[in-house]
Amino acid sequence: MQSDDPQSLKRVKKCDIDVHPTEKALVLHYELEASILGETGDPMHKGRKECQKIIRLRSLNAGTDIPSLARKVVEECKLIHASKLAEVEHLLLYLQGRKKPSSKLEKKEKKPVQPKELMPFEGMEIDEEANINKIDAYMELLYEGFPEKIRGSTLILQLARNPDNLEELLHNETAFGALARVLREDWKQSVELASTIVYIFFCFSSFSQFHTLITHYKIGALCMTIIEHELRKYDLWQDEFEKKDKAYILPDPDNQTLRKEHEKTLKKYQGLLLKQEQLLQVAFYLLLNLSEDTRTELKMRNKNIVHLLVKTLDRENDELLVLVVSFLKKLSIFLENKNDMAEMDTVEKLALLVPCEHEDLLNVTLRLLHNLSFDTGLRTKMVQVGLLPKLTALLGNDSHKHVAMCILYHISVDDKSKSMFAYTDCIPQLMQMLFEHGEERIDTELISFCINLAANKRNAQIICEGNGLKMLMKRALRLKDPLLMKMIRNISQHDGHLKQLFIDFVGDLAAQIKQEGDEEFVIECLGTMANLTIADLDWELLLKEYNLVPYLKDHLKPGSAEDDLILEVVIMIGTVSMDDSCAVMLAKSGIIPALIELLNAQQEDDEFVCQIIYVFYQMVFHQATRDVIIKDTQAPAYLIDLMHDKNTEIRKVCDNTLDIIAEYDEEWGKKIQNEKFRWHNSQWLEMVESRQMEDTEPYLYGDDPDDLDQPDLFYSTDGMMPPEPGLSPDFYNQFHAQNGDFNSCNGADGRPATAYGFRPDEPFFQGY
């Protein structure tokens, strides 16, 4: 390609064609060679320059005739040689079929939608098309009156919305400073002008390399000031509109003149609101882009950005709400921001957005609620504002089922909230999901949620309605699923009718125990059987039929299996020992010495110690086993040593067991009495010595005889021993003792409080 200038020669070399990464456009990369010719026509000087040209194909759609469009592109663009027609056609076909990448809810957060194009304000409609070469002329308009400033900023915005022009705009040294100055000085005078200039800065904020420059001119701080001012203005508008609304409607509802005045005022108010929301949208989005830097985000937090965002949740503009909720979700991962949201009743406002017809808004609202649901207080607030039935209804929506279930799972962690699920249709939906999995393993989130719900008695009753328990047992036994069996185990811990339902399945559970397989599954089967403290169950027949006594004894040896499995065997023996004939069978098999050996090996583990002593407690109720324990073993001596253990539950079990032993054996009764006296005496002496060492009290009792009535002078263990982590008293009140007077033990059926599910080193809920 040659120019018309006889003194120069320009030639295009090596033109490559590619597609634009985001737009429907072709990108030409070519090298331009320029030569200056002498009088004889020979080149005197040569130069080369790398160039790029973008050919935008705005008319390209699914129905476009690609061959015709390719010929038109080649004909009109002189940089493309006719031999590249096939290549152009191939690239156009690719652009025609290219789709935007989709994002999955559970894998990647959907990015908030970009602000829509600013609607033309009054005075902003411009026929002229912006030209990058006239940037200086546009900048001069910023120094004129408001119409000229709006015109100039609008033309600059047209340029800034094309990313290819940003670098060129940046090279104009006065452009950034002039725009920042006009915004700082005139933003209160014109919403149109403020919106346009903030939009220009927003275009730059979309690229991280420009953030330093935006921060240098303090545009972020200025945007927060603008937002705060606009929100205060909105409150004034609301108050004024309400007053006018009452003035127009209340005096005479049928007065057409007043009604027209009211409609005129409403139309004006809606116009102002639309312009304001456009400004808020671009300002918030600019701040969201800048918050990529956590240091900048911290500055925003110190300027109360959370307060501004939460206050904006009262709006009805869906696009603005998507942006605001997305921003809040980004901020919610930090504790300080989450606490600010809790103080501002954010959950109550978010509850109004669930459900909503706008899919993006519903999606991001649920994601924010999920982040907030990690806080116990906010989970409680979600239940109070009525989110539970709303979230339950979303379980049937494939687009939002996953995140809704995650929120409900977090709510199910709290014991107070578990019972609320019984008043929704959540459990029937979950049961249907469980059985729809076929032979596949159940999703971890789903089964974890079900495990938590099964820990509540009313929920467990709903789960077992019809053939619920039968179907769960059938599936668990077929697939050897330990998590599903854990859910069944939680159901088995509830007294009354629910335990009776398990009588039909004890044989199946017993058969699973002796099979070689998944140890976790065996542990859950053992735990389920250990919960079945019911009178109608013939334990002796079960032990004999499945030959379980040797299995139980073999698994009491330290190191014979994992500690969790050995512990479940001990708990199982404690349950079986409630039956007189079973207790005798176990004693004759030599299980008591095996328990003592295990007690010595696990003396540092309070859980093992407590459960082994509980077995002794059950056995001393029966004459045959009581004689074996008292006369043939050193179990009473071990119990005496543990009378003053630091663990409250261990002390309670020991005291009750020793009381029974003392009642039936005079010799051990004296030893127990002497040990109790020695202990109390040592405690008394220790207290007296500590009193004597106090300088402020020269005499122990003082001169007033009434001092002897002070309760703190008498021995008491209250406050001396730290309580062992366990369940709240309300949980244990539902249980009752079955064997003797053992009400001081706070576990189910008199079992110690550190029984299954509530070990000090485990949470009270199923995690995933």
PDB file of C-alpha atoms in Angstrom, residues 23 76 81 141 189 199 275 277 347 406 428 438 464 486 492 669 694:
ATOM      1  CA  GLU A  23     -16.307  -8.109  22.160  1.00  0.00           C
ATOM      2  CA  GLU A  76     -13.605  -2.363   3.024  1.00  0.00           C
ATOM      3  CA  HIS A  81      -5.306  -9.154   1.628  1.00  0.00           C
ATOM      4  CA  LEU A 141     -15.668  22.759  28.214  1.00  0.00           C
ATOM      5  CA  GLN A 189     -24.920  21.551  42.071  1.00  0.00           C
ATOM      6  CA  TYR A 199     -18.896   7.086  35.707  1.00  0.00           C
ATOM      7  CA  LYS A 275     -31.244  10.063  38.758  1.00  0.00           C
ATOM      8  CA  GLU A 277     -29.994   5.801  42.014  1.00  0.00           C
ATOM      9  CA  VAL A 347     -30.853  -9.726  58.412  1.00  0.00           C
ATOM     10  CA  CYS A 406     -26.071 -24.634  53.625  1.00  0.00           C
ATOM     11  CA  PRO A 428     -40.354 -34.434  53.971  1.00  0.00           C
ATOM     12  CA  GLY A 438     -30.352 -44.364  44.347  1.00  0.00           C
ATOM     13  CA  CYS A 464     -39.918 -42.135  61.046  1.00  0.00           C
ATOM     14  CA  LYS A 486     -25.120 -41.853  62.256  1.00  0.00           C
ATOM     15  CA  SER A 492     -32.304 -44.159  68.428  1.00  0.00           C
ATOM     16  CA  GLY A 669     -18.447 -49.734 103.598  1.00  0.00           C
ATOM     17  CA  GLU A 694      -4.780 -14.000 105.926  1.00  0.00           C
TER      18      GLU A 694
END
